[in-house]
mmCIF file of C-alpha atoms in Angstrom:
data_model
loop_
_atom_site.group_PDB
_atom_site.id
_atom_site.type_symbol
_atom_site.label_atom_id
_atom_site.label_comp_id
_atom_site.label_asym_id
_atom_site.label_seq_id
_atom_site.Cartn_x
_atom_site.Cartn_y
_atom_site.Cartn_z
ATOM 1 C CA MET A 1 2.611 -38.966 0.031
ATOM 2 C CA ALA A 2 1.641 -38.098 -3.611
ATOM 3 C CA GLY A 3 1.401 -34.867 -5.573
ATOM 4 C CA SER A 4 4.446 -33.017 -4.057
ATOM 5 C CA ALA A 5 7.373 -31.790 -6.088
ATOM 6 C CA PRO A 6 10.523 -33.789 -5.607
ATOM 7 C CA GLY A 7 12.546 -32.495 -2.791
ATOM 8 C CA SER A 8 9.987 -29.949 -1.528
ATOM 9 C CA ALA A 9 9.145 -29.354 1.858
ATOM 10 C CA PRO A 10 5.696 -29.315 3.123
ATOM 11 C CA GLY A 11 3.972 -25.734 3.627
ATOM 12 C CA GLY A 12 5.974 -22.813 2.285
ATOM 13 C CA GLY A 13 2.946 -21.269 0.882
ATOM 14 C CA ARG A 14 1.482 -24.358 -0.679
ATOM 15 C CA PRO A 15 -1.884 -25.728 0.334
ATOM 16 C CA LEU A 16 -2.269 -29.112 1.929
ATOM 17 C CA ILE A 17 -4.888 -31.576 0.717
ATOM 18 C CA ILE A 18 -5.778 -34.580 2.965
ATOM 19 C CA THR A 19 -8.233 -37.233 1.549
ATOM 20 C CA GLU A 20 -8.452 -40.768 0.141
ATOM 21 C CA ASP A 21 -11.269 -40.061 -2.108
ATOM 22 C CA PRO A 22 -9.766 -40.098 -5.583
ATOM 23 C CA LEU A 23 -12.756 -38.172 -7.199
ATOM 24 C CA LEU A 24 -12.705 -35.515 -4.595
ATOM 25 C CA LEU A 25 -8.845 -35.292 -4.968
ATOM 26 C CA ASP A 26 -9.248 -34.838 -8.742
ATOM 27 C CA ASP A 27 -11.719 -31.850 -8.064
ATOM 28 C CA LEU A 28 -9.302 -30.444 -5.490
ATOM 29 C CA LEU A 29 -6.374 -30.523 -7.779
ATOM 30 C CA ARG A 30 -8.333 -28.991 -10.543
ATOM 31 C CA LEU A 31 -9.387 -26.124 -8.423
ATOM 32 C CA CYS A 32 -5.843 -25.678 -7.084
ATOM 33 C CA ALA A 33 -4.615 -25.477 -10.781
ATOM 34 C CA ALA A 34 -7.215 -22.825 -11.490
ATOM 35 C CA ALA A 35 -5.830 -20.811 -8.630
ATOM 36 C CA GLY A 36 -2.207 -21.283 -9.681
ATOM 37 C CA ALA A 37 -1.444 -23.468 -6.693
ATOM 38 C CA GLU A 38 0.664 -26.500 -6.600
ATOM 39 C CA PRO A 39 -0.650 -28.458 -3.403
ATOM 40 C CA HIS A 40 0.949 -30.978 -1.210
ATOM 41 C CA VAL A 41 -1.388 -34.018 -1.168
ATOM 42 C CA HIS A 42 -1.441 -36.555 1.646
ATOM 43 C CA HIS A 43 -3.679 -39.588 2.175
ATOM 44 C CA ALA A 44 -5.557 -39.420 5.416
ATOM 45 C CA LEU A 45 -3.465 -39.280 8.619
ATOM 46 C CA PRO A 46 -2.974 -42.870 10.261
ATOM 47 C CA GLU A 47 -5.775 -43.900 12.257
ATOM 48 C CA GLN A 48 -5.182 -45.598 15.637
ATOM 49 C CA THR A 49 -8.064 -46.613 17.885
ATOM 50 C CA GLY A 50 -8.143 -45.240 21.399
ATOM 51 C CA ALA A 51 -10.890 -44.585 23.957
ATOM 52 C CA ASP A 52 -12.545 -42.040 21.416
ATOM 53 C CA GLY A 53 -11.738 -43.992 18.338
ATOM 54 C CA VAL A 54 -8.609 -41.926 17.513
ATOM 55 C CA ASP A 55 -5.186 -41.764 19.227
ATOM 56 C CA GLY A 56 -4.780 -37.907 19.596
ATOM 57 C CA ALA A 57 -0.952 -38.349 20.081
ATOM 58 C CA ALA A 58 -0.732 -40.381 16.941
ATOM 59 C CA ALA A 59 -2.791 -37.935 14.821
ATOM 60 C CA ASP A 60 -0.895 -35.129 16.195
ATOM 61 C CA GLY A 61 2.519 -36.517 15.086
ATOM 62 C CA ALA A 62 1.261 -37.493 11.845
ATOM 63 C CA ALA A 63 -0.193 -34.211 11.108
ATOM 64 C CA GLY A 64 3.019 -32.478 11.949
ATOM 65 C CA SER A 65 4.805 -34.653 9.488
ATOM 66 C CA ALA A 66 2.262 -34.004 6.852
ATOM 67 C CA GLY A 67 2.726 -30.195 7.157
ATOM 68 C CA TRP A 68 -0.322 -29.620 9.068
ATOM 69 C CA ASP A 69 1.295 -26.784 11.264
ATOM 70 C CA THR A 70 3.085 -25.076 8.341
ATOM 71 C CA ALA A 71 0.592 -25.221 5.362
ATOM 72 C CA PRO A 72 -1.140 -21.907 4.848
ATOM 73 C CA LEU A 73 -4.478 -23.674 3.933
ATOM 74 C CA VAL A 74 -5.562 -27.296 4.817
ATOM 75 C CA LEU A 75 -8.401 -28.841 2.727
ATOM 76 C CA VAL A 76 -9.639 -31.970 4.557
ATOM 77 C CA GLY A 77 -11.887 -34.264 2.702
ATOM 78 C CA ASP A 78 -14.925 -35.301 4.368
ATOM 79 C CA ASP A 79 -13.870 -38.850 4.095
ATOM 80 C CA ALA A 80 -10.766 -38.061 6.157
ATOM 81 C CA ALA A 81 -12.229 -35.787 8.915
ATOM 82 C CA ARG A 82 -12.279 -38.579 11.557
ATOM 83 C CA ARG A 83 -8.745 -39.430 10.999
ATOM 84 C CA VAL A 84 -7.509 -35.829 11.669
ATOM 85 C CA ARG A 85 -9.661 -35.410 14.673
ATOM 86 C CA GLY A 86 -6.730 -35.271 16.951
ATOM 87 C CA ALA A 87 -4.528 -32.950 15.209
ATOM 88 C CA PRO A 88 -3.670 -29.627 16.680
ATOM 89 C CA ARG A 89 -6.314 -26.937 16.214
ATOM 90 C CA ARG A 90 -5.136 -24.135 13.709
ATOM 91 C CA ALA A 91 -6.701 -21.586 11.343
ATOM 92 C CA GLY A 92 -7.261 -22.087 7.776
ATOM 93 C CA VAL A 93 -8.752 -25.536 7.814
ATOM 94 C CA PHE A 94 -11.805 -26.319 5.563
ATOM 95 C CA LEU A 95 -13.837 -29.496 5.379
ATOM 96 C CA VAL A 96 -14.545 -30.277 1.704
ATOM 97 C CA GLY A 97 -16.955 -32.708 0.180
ATOM 98 C CA ARG A 98 -19.526 -33.371 -2.653
ATOM 99 C CA GLU A 99 -22.173 -34.895 -0.520
ATOM 100 C CA LEU A 100 -22.479 -32.953 2.744
ATOM 101 C CA ASP A 101 -26.166 -33.631 3.442
ATOM 102 C CA ASP A 102 -25.261 -35.711 6.449
ATOM 103 C CA PRO A 103 -26.150 -33.650 9.568
ATOM 104 C CA ARG A 104 -23.058 -35.270 11.231
ATOM 105 C CA VAL A 105 -20.831 -33.328 9.029
ATOM 106 C CA TRP A 106 -21.048 -30.181 11.031
ATOM 107 C CA GLN A 107 -20.114 -32.210 14.034
ATOM 108 C CA ARG A 108 -17.067 -33.406 12.200
ATOM 109 C CA ALA A 109 -16.188 -29.961 11.087
ATOM 110 C CA VAL A 110 -16.332 -28.783 14.826
ATOM 111 C CA GLU A 111 -14.163 -31.733 15.938
ATOM 112 C CA ILE A 112 -11.310 -30.760 13.562
ATOM 113 C CA GLY A 113 -11.605 -26.953 13.911
ATOM 114 C CA ALA A 114 -12.777 -26.311 10.456
ATOM 115 C CA GLU A 115 -13.511 -22.850 9.547
ATOM 116 C CA GLU A 116 -15.990 -23.639 6.963
ATOM 117 C CA VAL A 117 -17.842 -26.695 5.324
ATOM 118 C CA LEU A 118 -17.657 -26.401 1.613
ATOM 119 C CA ARG A 119 -19.783 -28.481 -0.773
ATOM 120 C CA LEU A 120 -18.677 -29.024 -4.254
ATOM 121 C CA PRO A 121 -19.636 -28.093 -6.887
ATOM 122 C CA ASP A 122 -21.464 -25.140 -5.438
ATOM 123 C CA ALA A 123 -18.579 -23.780 -3.418
ATOM 124 C CA GLU A 124 -15.900 -23.992 -6.242
ATOM 125 C CA SER A 125 -15.643 -20.326 -6.907
ATOM 126 C CA LEU A 126 -15.169 -19.562 -3.190
ATOM 127 C CA LEU A 127 -12.564 -22.273 -2.743
ATOM 128 C CA VAL A 128 -10.643 -21.075 -5.789
ATOM 129 C CA ASP A 129 -10.451 -17.604 -4.269
ATOM 130 C CA ARG A 130 -9.445 -18.920 -0.971
ATOM 131 C CA ILE A 131 -6.597 -20.964 -2.563
ATOM 132 C CA ALA A 132 -5.520 -18.038 -4.873
ATOM 133 C CA ASP A 133 -5.374 -15.843 -1.773
ATOM 134 C CA VAL A 134 -2.736 -18.100 -0.215
ATOM 135 C CA VAL A 135 -0.786 -18.268 -3.613
ATOM 136 C CA GLU A 136 -0.790 -14.481 -3.884
ATOM 137 C CA GLY A 137 -0.165 -13.709 -0.286
ATOM 138 C CA ALA A 138 -3.653 -11.874 0.274
ATOM 139 C CA GLY A 139 -3.174 -8.894 2.457
ATOM 140 C CA ARG A 140 -4.570 -5.413 2.574
ATOM 141 C CA PRO A 141 -5.817 -4.359 -0.877
ATOM 142 C CA ALA A 142 -4.425 -1.509 -2.724
ATOM 143 C CA LEU A 143 -5.737 2.089 -2.093
ATOM 144 C CA ALA A 144 -7.782 2.680 -5.361
ATOM 145 C CA VAL A 145 -8.184 6.270 -6.611
ATOM 146 C CA GLY A 146 -10.143 7.209 -9.778
ATOM 147 C CA VAL A 147 -9.671 10.603 -11.466
ATOM 148 C CA ILE A 148 -12.414 12.176 -13.545
ATOM 149 C CA GLY A 149 -12.692 15.268 -15.331
ATOM 150 C CA GLY A 150 -15.577 17.607 -14.421
ATOM 151 C CA SER A 151 -15.602 19.119 -17.939
ATOM 152 C CA GLY A 152 -13.643 18.493 -21.157
ATOM 153 C CA GLY A 153 -10.021 19.509 -21.066
ATOM 154 C CA ALA A 154 -9.962 19.649 -17.138
ATOM 155 C CA GLY A 155 -6.623 17.802 -17.061
ATOM 156 C CA ALA A 156 -7.606 14.634 -15.310
ATOM 157 C CA SER A 157 -5.465 12.300 -17.263
ATOM 158 C CA THR A 158 -2.551 14.588 -16.394
ATOM 159 C CA LEU A 159 -3.399 14.341 -12.781
ATOM 160 C CA ALA A 160 -4.017 10.566 -12.946
ATOM 161 C CA CYS A 161 -0.641 10.145 -14.458
ATOM 162 C CA ALA A 162 1.205 12.402 -12.004
ATOM 163 C CA LEU A 163 -0.451 10.620 -9.073
ATOM 164 C CA ALA A 164 0.830 7.315 -10.347
ATOM 165 C CA VAL A 165 4.354 8.507 -11.027
ATOM 166 C CA ARG A 166 4.665 10.198 -7.622
ATOM 167 C CA ALA A 167 3.381 7.082 -5.826
ATOM 168 C CA ALA A 168 5.846 4.881 -7.653
ATOM 169 C CA ARG A 169 8.614 7.226 -6.815
ATOM 170 C CA ALA A 170 7.639 7.032 -3.128
ATOM 171 C CA GLY A 171 8.229 3.204 -3.281
ATOM 172 C CA GLU A 172 4.663 2.076 -3.593
ATOM 173 C CA ARG A 173 3.620 -0.801 -5.899
ATOM 174 C CA THR A 174 1.582 1.215 -8.511
ATOM 175 C CA ILE A 175 -0.737 0.194 -11.327
ATOM 176 C CA LEU A 176 -2.134 2.977 -13.488
ATOM 177 C CA ILE A 177 -5.375 1.921 -15.421
ATOM 178 C CA ASP A 178 -6.706 3.772 -18.424
ATOM 179 C CA GLY A 179 -10.599 3.695 -17.991
ATOM 180 C CA ASP A 180 -11.290 5.783 -21.004
ATOM 181 C CA PRO A 181 -11.168 3.854 -24.338
ATOM 182 C CA LEU A 182 -11.450 7.151 -26.323
ATOM 183 C CA GLY A 183 -8.782 9.035 -24.479
ATOM 184 C CA GLY A 184 -5.919 8.118 -26.745
ATOM 185 C CA GLY A 185 -4.056 5.855 -24.386
ATOM 186 C CA MET A 186 -2.248 6.622 -20.964
ATOM 187 C CA ASP A 187 0.880 4.709 -22.419
ATOM 188 C CA VAL A 188 1.132 7.472 -24.964
ATOM 189 C CA LEU A 189 0.896 10.303 -22.138
ATOM 190 C CA LEU A 190 3.852 8.390 -20.431
ATOM 191 C CA GLY A 191 5.866 7.960 -23.632
ATOM 192 C CA GLY A 192 5.477 4.186 -23.801
ATOM 193 C CA GLU A 193 2.995 3.506 -26.674
ATOM 194 C CA SER A 194 5.621 0.982 -28.147
ATOM 195 C CA ALA A 195 6.409 -0.737 -24.804
ATOM 196 C CA GLU A 196 5.755 -4.484 -24.822
ATOM 197 C CA GLY A 197 2.936 -5.866 -22.731
ATOM 198 C CA LEU A 198 -0.800 -6.420 -22.689
ATOM 199 C CA ARG A 199 -3.413 -3.711 -23.259
ATOM 200 C CA TRP A 200 -7.271 -3.920 -22.423
ATOM 201 C CA PRO A 201 -8.485 -5.780 -25.634
ATOM 202 C CA ASP A 202 -6.145 -8.630 -24.555
ATOM 203 C CA PHE A 203 -8.351 -9.011 -21.549
ATOM 204 C CA ALA A 204 -11.738 -8.977 -23.121
ATOM 205 C CA ALA A 205 -12.280 -12.570 -22.659
ATOM 206 C CA SER A 206 -11.374 -12.641 -18.952
ATOM 207 C CA ARG A 207 -13.856 -14.272 -16.636
ATOM 208 C CA GLY A 208 -13.939 -14.997 -13.020
ATOM 209 C CA ARG A 209 -10.647 -14.441 -11.050
ATOM 210 C CA VAL A 210 -7.570 -13.005 -12.644
ATOM 211 C CA GLY A 211 -4.295 -13.734 -11.037
ATOM 212 C CA ALA A 212 -2.974 -10.657 -9.623
ATOM 213 C CA GLY A 213 0.625 -11.552 -10.190
ATOM 214 C CA ALA A 214 0.156 -12.544 -13.625
ATOM 215 C CA LEU A 215 -1.621 -9.461 -14.460
ATOM 216 C CA GLU A 216 0.998 -7.349 -13.195
ATOM 217 C CA GLU A 217 3.770 -9.001 -14.861
ATOM 218 C CA SER A 218 1.925 -8.750 -18.251
ATOM 219 C CA LEU A 219 1.659 -4.910 -18.173
ATOM 220 C CA PRO A 220 3.997 -2.559 -19.650
ATOM 221 C CA GLU A 221 6.451 -1.064 -17.059
ATOM 222 C CA LEU A 222 6.957 2.739 -17.515
ATOM 223 C CA HIS A 223 8.588 5.110 -14.898
ATOM 224 C CA ALA A 224 8.601 2.357 -12.250
ATOM 225 C CA LEU A 225 4.991 1.700 -12.463
ATOM 226 C CA ARG A 226 2.652 -0.847 -14.471
ATOM 227 C CA VAL A 227 0.254 0.662 -16.945
ATOM 228 C CA LEU A 228 -3.002 -1.020 -18.426
ATOM 229 C CA SER A 229 -3.770 1.153 -21.354
ATOM 230 C CA TRP A 230 -5.849 0.945 -24.545
ATOM 231 C CA ASP A 231 -4.101 0.081 -27.782
ATOM 232 C CA ARG A 232 -4.512 1.974 -30.966
ATOM 233 C CA GLY A 233 -6.960 -0.766 -32.491
ATOM 234 C CA ASP A 234 -10.610 -0.460 -33.315
ATOM 235 C CA ARG A 235 -11.952 -2.239 -30.259
ATOM 236 C CA VAL A 236 -13.140 0.163 -27.680
ATOM 237 C CA VAL A 237 -15.424 -2.158 -25.651
ATOM 238 C CA VAL A 238 -14.377 -4.680 -22.913
ATOM 239 C CA PRO A 239 -17.150 -6.564 -21.147
ATOM 240 C CA PRO A 240 -18.064 -5.218 -17.715
ATOM 241 C CA ALA A 241 -17.337 -8.768 -16.200
ATOM 242 C CA ALA A 242 -13.860 -8.611 -17.489
ATOM 243 C CA ILE A 243 -13.329 -5.141 -16.329
ATOM 244 C CA ARG A 244 -14.491 -6.052 -12.685
ATOM 245 C CA SER A 245 -12.107 -9.066 -12.734
ATOM 246 C CA VAL A 246 -9.031 -7.068 -13.920
ATOM 247 C CA VAL A 247 -9.543 -4.243 -11.547
ATOM 248 C CA ALA A 248 -9.973 -6.634 -8.628
ATOM 249 C CA ALA A 249 -6.802 -8.308 -9.572
ATOM 250 C CA ALA A 250 -4.985 -5.048 -9.718
ATOM 251 C CA ARG A 251 -5.916 -4.142 -6.204
ATOM 252 C CA ARG A 252 -5.346 -7.488 -4.634
ATOM 253 C CA ARG A 253 -1.682 -7.249 -4.019
ATOM 254 C CA GLY A 254 -1.707 -3.907 -2.254
ATOM 255 C CA GLY A 255 -0.136 -0.648 -2.968
ATOM 256 C CA VAL A 256 -1.829 2.004 -5.073
ATOM 257 C CA VAL A 257 -4.161 1.763 -8.145
ATOM 258 C CA VAL A 258 -4.987 4.935 -10.131
ATOM 259 C CA VAL A 259 -7.813 4.877 -12.556
ATOM 260 C CA ASP A 260 -8.137 7.556 -15.347
ATOM 261 C CA LEU A 261 -11.930 7.718 -15.840
ATOM 262 C CA PRO A 262 -14.095 8.863 -18.716
ATOM 263 C CA ARG A 263 -16.959 11.512 -17.906
ATOM 264 C CA ARG A 264 -19.700 9.127 -19.077
ATOM 265 C CA VAL A 265 -20.700 6.610 -16.567
ATOM 266 C CA ASP A 266 -21.971 3.449 -18.240
ATOM 267 C CA GLU A 267 -22.085 -0.088 -17.048
ATOM 268 C CA ALA A 268 -18.437 -0.742 -17.504
ATOM 269 C CA VAL A 269 -17.233 2.487 -15.687
ATOM 270 C CA ALA A 270 -19.846 1.573 -12.854
ATOM 271 C CA GLU A 271 -17.932 -1.656 -12.333
ATOM 272 C CA VAL A 272 -14.673 0.338 -11.844
ATOM 273 C CA LEU A 273 -16.342 3.036 -9.712
ATOM 274 C CA ALA A 274 -17.673 0.313 -7.394
ATOM 275 C CA GLN A 275 -14.129 -0.801 -6.561
ATOM 276 C CA LEU A 276 -12.750 2.686 -5.902
ATOM 277 C CA ASP A 277 -12.031 3.971 -2.438
ATOM 278 C CA LEU A 278 -12.032 7.721 -3.689
ATOM 279 C CA VAL A 279 -12.810 9.618 -6.816
ATOM 280 C CA LEU A 280 -11.042 12.832 -7.449
ATOM 281 C CA MET A 281 -13.045 15.168 -9.832
ATOM 282 C CA VAL A 282 -10.958 17.830 -11.647
ATOM 283 C CA VAL A 283 -12.705 21.130 -12.278
ATOM 284 C CA PRO A 284 -11.471 24.294 -13.554
ATOM 285 C CA GLY A 285 -12.307 27.368 -11.449
ATOM 286 C CA GLU A 286 -14.969 28.872 -13.814
ATOM 287 C CA LEU A 287 -18.752 28.792 -13.732
ATOM 288 C CA ARG A 288 -19.299 26.800 -16.972
ATOM 289 C CA SER A 289 -16.896 24.118 -16.066
ATOM 290 C CA VAL A 290 -18.702 23.772 -12.608
ATOM 291 C CA ALA A 291 -22.066 23.491 -14.243
ATOM 292 C CA ALA A 292 -20.722 20.525 -16.405
ATOM 293 C CA ALA A 293 -19.193 18.982 -13.478
ATOM 294 C CA GLY A 294 -22.444 18.994 -11.674
ATOM 295 C CA ARG A 295 -23.917 16.685 -14.231
ATOM 296 C CA VAL A 296 -20.707 14.444 -14.201
ATOM 297 C CA ALA A 297 -20.861 14.227 -10.343
ATOM 298 C CA ALA A 298 -24.575 13.108 -10.326
ATOM 299 C CA GLY A 299 -23.637 10.083 -12.434
ATOM 300 C CA VAL A 300 -20.758 9.373 -10.360
ATOM 301 C CA ARG A 301 -22.352 9.587 -7.088
ATOM 302 C CA MET A 302 -24.799 6.789 -8.013
ATOM 303 C CA VAL A 303 -21.934 4.240 -7.605
ATOM 304 C CA ALA A 304 -18.821 5.901 -6.020
ATOM 305 C CA ARG A 305 -18.606 5.971 -2.214
ATOM 306 C CA ASP A 306 -16.366 9.062 -1.827
ATOM 307 C CA VAL A 307 -16.168 12.092 -4.293
ATOM 308 C CA ARG A 308 -13.946 14.995 -3.750
ATOM 309 C CA VAL A 309 -13.108 18.077 -5.885
ATOM 310 C CA VAL A 310 -9.691 19.141 -7.258
ATOM 311 C CA VAL A 311 -9.813 22.682 -8.595
ATOM 312 C CA ARG A 312 -7.409 23.265 -11.374
ATOM 313 C CA GLY A 313 -6.256 26.795 -11.992
ATOM 314 C CA ARG A 314 -7.953 30.110 -11.301
ATOM 315 C CA CYS A 315 -9.421 32.129 -14.157
ATOM 316 C CA PRO A 316 -9.517 35.849 -13.889
ATOM 317 C CA GLY A 317 -12.592 36.756 -12.229
ATOM 318 C CA GLY A 318 -13.324 32.898 -11.747
ATOM 319 C CA LEU A 319 -14.329 31.014 -8.606
ATOM 320 C CA ASP A 320 -12.123 30.218 -5.793
ATOM 321 C CA PRO A 321 -11.642 26.543 -4.736
ATOM 322 C CA GLU A 322 -14.023 26.543 -1.806
ATOM 323 C CA THR A 323 -16.868 28.093 -3.728
ATOM 324 C CA VAL A 324 -16.292 25.452 -6.600
ATOM 325 C CA ALA A 325 -16.587 22.537 -3.926
ATOM 326 C CA GLY A 326 -19.494 24.207 -2.315
ATOM 327 C CA LEU A 327 -21.552 24.472 -5.557
ATOM 328 C CA LEU A 328 -20.738 20.781 -6.287
ATOM 329 C CA GLY A 329 -21.643 19.685 -2.685
ATOM 330 C CA ALA A 330 -18.324 17.813 -2.404
ATOM 331 C CA PRO A 331 -15.323 18.088 -0.016
ATOM 332 C CA LEU A 332 -12.477 20.012 -1.391
ATOM 333 C CA ALA A 333 -9.233 17.697 -2.009
ATOM 334 C CA GLY A 334 -7.056 20.658 -3.055
ATOM 335 C CA GLU A 335 -5.997 23.019 -5.874
ATOM 336 C CA VAL A 336 -3.591 22.467 -8.543
ATOM 337 C CA PRO A 337 -2.320 25.689 -10.403
ATOM 338 C CA VAL A 338 -1.873 25.351 -14.123
ATOM 339 C CA GLU A 339 1.691 24.370 -14.845
ATOM 340 C CA VAL A 340 3.145 26.598 -17.657
ATOM 341 C CA GLY A 341 5.084 24.535 -20.094
ATOM 342 C CA LEU A 342 3.998 21.179 -19.048
ATOM 343 C CA PRO A 343 2.170 20.057 -22.369
ATOM 344 C CA GLY A 344 5.390 20.841 -24.315
ATOM 345 C CA ARG A 345 7.545 18.825 -21.878
ATOM 346 C CA VAL A 346 5.133 15.770 -21.865
ATOM 347 C CA ALA A 347 5.299 15.910 -25.806
ATOM 348 C CA GLU A 348 8.994 15.623 -25.563
ATOM 349 C CA GLY A 349 8.634 12.511 -23.277
ATOM 350 C CA GLU A 350 8.627 13.921 -19.651
ATOM 351 C CA ALA A 351 5.991 12.043 -17.487
ATOM 352 C CA PRO A 352 3.560 14.470 -15.632
ATOM 353 C CA GLY A 353 4.673 14.789 -12.033
ATOM 354 C CA SER A 354 8.371 14.005 -12.922
ATOM 355 C CA GLN A 355 9.648 17.346 -11.561
ATOM 356 C CA GLY A 356 9.517 16.968 -7.824
ATOM 357 C CA ARG A 357 9.337 20.740 -7.161
ATOM 358 C CA SER A 358 6.521 21.380 -9.459
ATOM 359 C CA ALA A 359 3.100 22.384 -8.073
ATOM 360 C CA LEU A 360 1.574 19.234 -9.660
ATOM 361 C CA ALA A 361 4.206 17.010 -7.885
ATOM 362 C CA ARG A 362 3.732 18.763 -4.687
ATOM 363 C CA PHE A 363 -0.104 18.288 -4.705
ATOM 364 C CA CYS A 364 0.385 14.498 -5.554
ATOM 365 C CA ASP A 365 2.974 14.045 -2.683
ATOM 366 C CA GLY A 366 0.740 15.812 -0.198
ATOM 367 C CA PHE A 367 -2.303 13.751 -1.182
ATOM 368 C CA TRP A 368 -0.332 10.469 -0.929
ATOM 369 C CA GLN A 369 1.083 11.411 2.382
ATOM 370 C CA ARG A 370 -2.353 12.086 3.808
ATOM 371 C CA ALA A 371 -3.976 9.085 2.127
ATOM 372 C CA LEU A 372 -1.414 6.301 2.584
ATOM 373 C CA GLY A 373 -0.747 7.521 6.135
ATOM 374 C CA SER A 374 -4.458 6.601 7.292
ATOM 375 C CA THR A 375 -5.087 3.204 8.565
ATOM 376 C CA GLN A 376 -8.915 3.713 8.588
ATOM 377 C CA GLY A 377 -9.437 4.727 4.770
ATOM 378 C CA VAL A 378 -8.763 7.824 3.145
ATOM 379 C CA PRO A 379 -8.835 10.868 5.475
ATOM 380 C CA ALA A 380 -11.251 13.775 4.616
#
């Protein structure tokens, strides 16, 4: 056996590689490194000739000793397929090679119970994703909620912060993402502008898959949640590809992701909207704000799957929440009254949503109870 850490046991969240092809092994080790995985490496299992060319009992015993049953993912080189033909059937087996034009390769894949046949280098990106899913413990992705103002000063950033704070206090793994480079910084709103950790400009060069665990650990932790904000530098542009990779990584480990969105939908914002389960549009209950929100909603609906209205406050002689939602042609998610004194408390360091009995906190708690209680998406 080669490639295992001293004293480590097979399996335990580490992929298993079975091949005698040194060039293929180099490729697979490189892809595992790209995915942040340290694999166990075995040469092909011992071949013993029987009636069909392989002694199934021998292969079964060898496979068990090599971690075949316990490894979360098994990568079998095309050169080794015949030698593992008698191993027990299991999920998570992939037949991998560089030259897979031989039509018999599909027969060999069926014989070992492989889920897929992967040809390198074409399938490198797919294979890195599969390996990284094993390392990170891929499961149900986070519920991703965007918050956008229908008009200027609607209070979208305040609601986004409060939603994140309340989710974290309810025990959810929570990441708050600042999607507005001109908004002044969500870390400032949470009183953490000097907190150590990475900001958006640090991810501008990101390409391909970003490690979910590494992302989370690199961000500032404020009020029991992680925050990806903009810094106070001059850079206000991150390439859409980098934004797509970072948001996908934020979602990958489950829990809740809340994104504060700008009102203008450009290519970068569209990348975020495409990964959201739901967008809450915050609209003051007066006619001019509703007119502005209609234009914002038109841009958001081009990409977002689900857009709902949150009415903030009632102006004297203004519109009731149902009328606002009706004029915008979107479902009503609820009403958040204007909270007197909140701006002053935030300026003194209090995070929005911190006071559990406030109207803002009660709205957020009710929203999460409905949203997280659904196993079929976000309930209407």
